[in-house]
Amino acid sequence: MRTDARRHHDPEVRGFASDNYAGTHPEILAALALADGGHQVSYGEDDYTAHLQFVMRSHFGPHAQAFPVFNGTGSNVVALQALTDRWGAVICAESAHINVDECGAPERVGGLKLLTVPTEDGKLSPELIDRQAWGWDDEHRAMPQVVSIAQNTELGTVYTVDEIRAICDHAHERGMKVHLDGARIANAAASLDVPMRAFTNAAGVDILSFGGTKNGMLFGEAVVVLDPDAVGAMKHLRKLSMQLASKMRFISVQLEALLARDLWLRNARHANTMAQRLADGVRAVDGVEILHPVQANAVFARLPHEVSERLQKRYRFYFWDETAGDVRWMCSFDTTEEDVDGFLTALKEEMGR
């Protein structure tokens, strides 16, 4: 029996199922090799995690403090725990990732209540927030303490800077804090063509879940505390939530490589550009409807169910609402123009059958 490592997949095959399907950017792999060798203090007391603080502050202001974690769900759970009491609740969009895609972790692990609001495009507004922002003195109701928004949203839409500032002002006026799920924060910044600080710390966001895995990292995200007065006991919460990495240098060095220069922006711009190329081609195909504005690296579409099933045999992607025939196509940092054009050719062929 062979025991040596060998390749089990074709590295030339790419689909449109998820930006999590993509591999690791070569510059990230080089950074991991740079951090390897020798001994470094464990559990975040290493030189790479220390230097990461300076890098994060260059993006998110002089008070920002980064706490690297393993994954996005862990990042969200830790961040939301940091802002809530045991009786606290979080207002979010009904379509939010924390509500529909984290297996109940914020509620089961974080011990908090999600108060959801239906939205047309995945985005909250002060008026929508007020549907759940009440009953602070009612002991029979979980207390609204946090507003959680995603940038970009689960439906691929992007908040403007003014929209986030209005949400933060509204939440703070009511004594609530604001969490931003930034699993695809780089794509949002690239779409808006503004620095990430413009719609985070400068807009009033208190805590950020910073995403790196969907933008070229091998693994790892970070909780970034933007307002230190709003958050306490982060070190304890991270450990309690099983998100404290012993060899943290290998998360921190990836985040440094992504953020120290412009890799985060290059990767995000490319993914967004490929999504626009895909959307432009899809609009020319009769019988296919684009469901939401294509503002980042996601394209949501509706087409005949049987066409999607045939197309899935040629390219990987997921149904979003199988009953309605809605699908989601994601582009990544490594999506090529040839990938997009090949997919469009296959789509036209299957629609014509």
Short mmCIF file of C-alpha atoms in Angstrom, two decimals, residues 123-260:
data_model
loop_
_atom_site.label_atom_id
_atom_site.label_comp_id
_atom_site.label_asym_id
_atom_site.label_seq_id
_atom_site.Cartn_x
_atom_site.Cartn_y
_atom_site.Cartn_z
CA LYS A 123 -29.83 44.66 3.96
CA LEU A 124 -31.13 46.17 7.19
CA SER A 125 -32.16 49.78 7.63
CA PRO A 126 -33.05 51.85 10.72
CA GLU A 127 -36.74 51.29 9.94
CA LEU A 128 -36.29 47.52 9.66
CA ILE A 129 -34.21 47.42 12.83
CA ASP A 130 -37.04 49.09 14.73
CA ARG A 131 -39.29 46.11 14.01
CA GLN A 132 -37.26 44.24 16.64
CA ALA A 133 -35.69 47.09 18.63
CA TRP A 134 -38.12 47.24 21.53
CA GLY A 135 -38.90 45.70 24.91
CA TRP A 136 -35.64 46.48 26.72
CA ASP A 137 -37.41 46.54 30.09
CA ASP A 138 -39.59 43.53 29.39
CA GLU A 139 -38.20 40.58 31.34
CA HIS A 140 -40.25 38.22 29.18
CA ARG A 141 -38.33 39.15 26.03
CA ALA A 142 -34.67 38.76 25.14
CA MET A 143 -33.11 42.23 25.28
CA PRO A 144 -31.98 43.70 21.93
CA GLN A 145 -28.34 44.63 22.50
CA VAL A 146 -26.66 44.25 19.10
CA VAL A 147 -27.39 44.89 15.44
CA SER A 148 -25.48 42.52 13.16
CA ILE A 149 -25.03 43.32 9.48
CA ALA A 150 -23.00 41.58 6.79
CA GLN A 151 -20.82 43.34 4.26
CA ASN A 152 -21.39 42.13 1.68
CA THR A 153 -24.70 40.48 2.48
CA GLU A 154 -25.69 36.85 2.04
CA LEU A 155 -27.52 37.91 -1.14
CA GLY A 156 -24.42 39.54 -2.63
CA THR A 157 -25.57 43.12 -2.07
CA VAL A 158 -23.35 45.83 -0.60
CA TYR A 159 -24.18 48.51 1.96
CA THR A 160 -23.06 52.03 1.11
CA VAL A 161 -20.95 53.93 3.63
CA ASP A 162 -23.90 56.18 4.44
CA GLU A 163 -26.22 53.21 4.99
CA ILE A 164 -23.87 51.68 7.55
CA ARG A 165 -23.31 54.99 9.27
CA ALA A 166 -27.08 55.48 9.56
CA ILE A 167 -27.46 51.99 11.07
CA CYS A 168 -24.66 52.61 13.58
CA ASP A 169 -26.05 55.98 14.61
CA HIS A 170 -29.52 54.50 14.98
CA ALA A 171 -28.31 51.50 17.01
CA HIS A 172 -26.10 53.60 19.29
CA GLU A 173 -28.94 56.04 19.97
CA ARG A 174 -30.90 53.07 21.29
CA GLY A 175 -28.06 51.79 23.42
CA MET A 176 -27.15 48.92 21.06
CA LYS A 177 -23.79 47.95 19.55
CA VAL A 178 -23.05 47.05 15.93
CA HIS A 179 -21.31 43.91 14.66
CA LEU A 180 -20.23 43.56 11.05
CA ASP A 181 -19.84 40.10 9.54
CA GLY A 182 -17.03 40.76 7.08
CA ALA A 183 -16.56 37.30 5.58
CA ARG A 184 -16.31 39.08 2.21
CA ILE A 185 -15.36 42.54 3.44
CA ALA A 186 -12.64 42.87 0.80
CA ASN A 187 -15.14 42.33 -2.02
CA ALA A 188 -17.36 45.04 -0.55
CA ALA A 189 -14.49 47.52 -0.30
CA ALA A 190 -13.46 46.74 -3.87
CA SER A 191 -17.04 47.24 -5.05
CA LEU A 192 -17.40 50.58 -3.26
CA ASP A 193 -13.82 51.61 -4.12
CA VAL A 194 -13.25 52.86 -0.58
CA PRO A 195 -10.92 51.76 2.24
CA MET A 196 -12.38 49.17 4.61
CA ARG A 197 -12.19 51.72 7.43
CA ALA A 198 -14.75 53.91 5.63
CA PHE A 199 -17.61 51.53 6.45
CA THR A 200 -16.26 50.02 9.67
CA ASN A 201 -14.57 52.06 12.39
CA ALA A 202 -15.15 55.41 10.64
CA ALA A 203 -18.85 54.61 10.30
CA GLY A 204 -19.29 53.53 13.92
CA VAL A 205 -19.04 49.71 13.80
CA ASP A 206 -17.99 48.36 17.20
CA ILE A 207 -16.65 44.93 16.29
CA LEU A 208 -15.77 43.18 13.05
CA SER A 209 -15.52 39.58 11.93
CA PHE A 210 -12.75 39.88 9.34
CA GLY A 211 -12.77 37.21 6.64
CA GLY A 212 -9.69 35.88 4.90
CA THR A 213 -10.49 32.33 3.82
CA LYS A 214 -12.82 33.40 1.00
CA ASN A 215 -10.17 35.81 -0.28
CA GLY A 216 -7.15 33.56 -0.73
CA MET A 217 -6.12 32.36 2.72
CA LEU A 218 -5.68 28.68 3.58
CA PHE A 219 -7.65 29.03 6.81
CA GLY A 220 -8.29 31.61 9.49
CA GLU A 221 -10.25 34.78 10.18
CA ALA A 222 -10.04 37.41 12.91
CA VAL A 223 -12.28 39.20 15.37
CA VAL A 224 -11.26 42.86 15.19
CA VAL A 225 -12.32 45.00 18.13
CA LEU A 226 -12.83 48.52 16.80
CA ASP A 227 -14.18 50.16 19.95
CA PRO A 228 -12.30 48.82 22.99
CA ASP A 229 -14.80 50.49 25.33
CA ALA A 230 -17.60 48.36 23.88
CA VAL A 231 -15.94 44.99 24.30
CA GLY A 232 -14.30 43.14 27.16
CA ALA A 233 -12.84 39.73 27.99
CA MET A 234 -12.07 38.88 24.38
CA LYS A 235 -9.15 36.61 25.27
CA HIS A 236 -11.34 34.56 27.57
CA LEU A 237 -14.23 34.38 25.12
CA ARG A 238 -11.98 33.19 22.30
CA LYS A 239 -10.61 30.37 24.45
CA LEU A 240 -14.05 29.50 25.84
CA SER A 241 -15.37 29.24 22.28
CA MET A 242 -12.55 26.87 21.22
CA GLN A 243 -11.09 29.43 18.80
CA LEU A 244 -7.65 29.91 20.39
CA ALA A 245 -5.01 28.51 18.02
CA SER A 246 -1.88 27.14 19.67
CA LYS A 247 0.27 27.80 16.58
CA MET A 248 -1.35 31.16 15.96
CA ARG A 249 1.58 32.47 13.94
CA PHE A 250 0.28 30.50 10.95
CA ILE A 251 -3.02 32.38 10.98
CA SER A 252 -1.45 35.74 11.72
CA VAL A 253 1.15 35.55 8.97
CA GLN A 254 -1.59 34.83 6.43
CA LEU A 255 -3.57 37.86 7.54
CA GLU A 256 -0.39 39.94 7.40
CA ALA A 257 0.37 38.77 3.86
CA LEU A 258 -3.19 39.54 2.80
CA LEU A 259 -3.32 43.00 4.38
CA ALA A 260 0.21 44.40 4.55
#
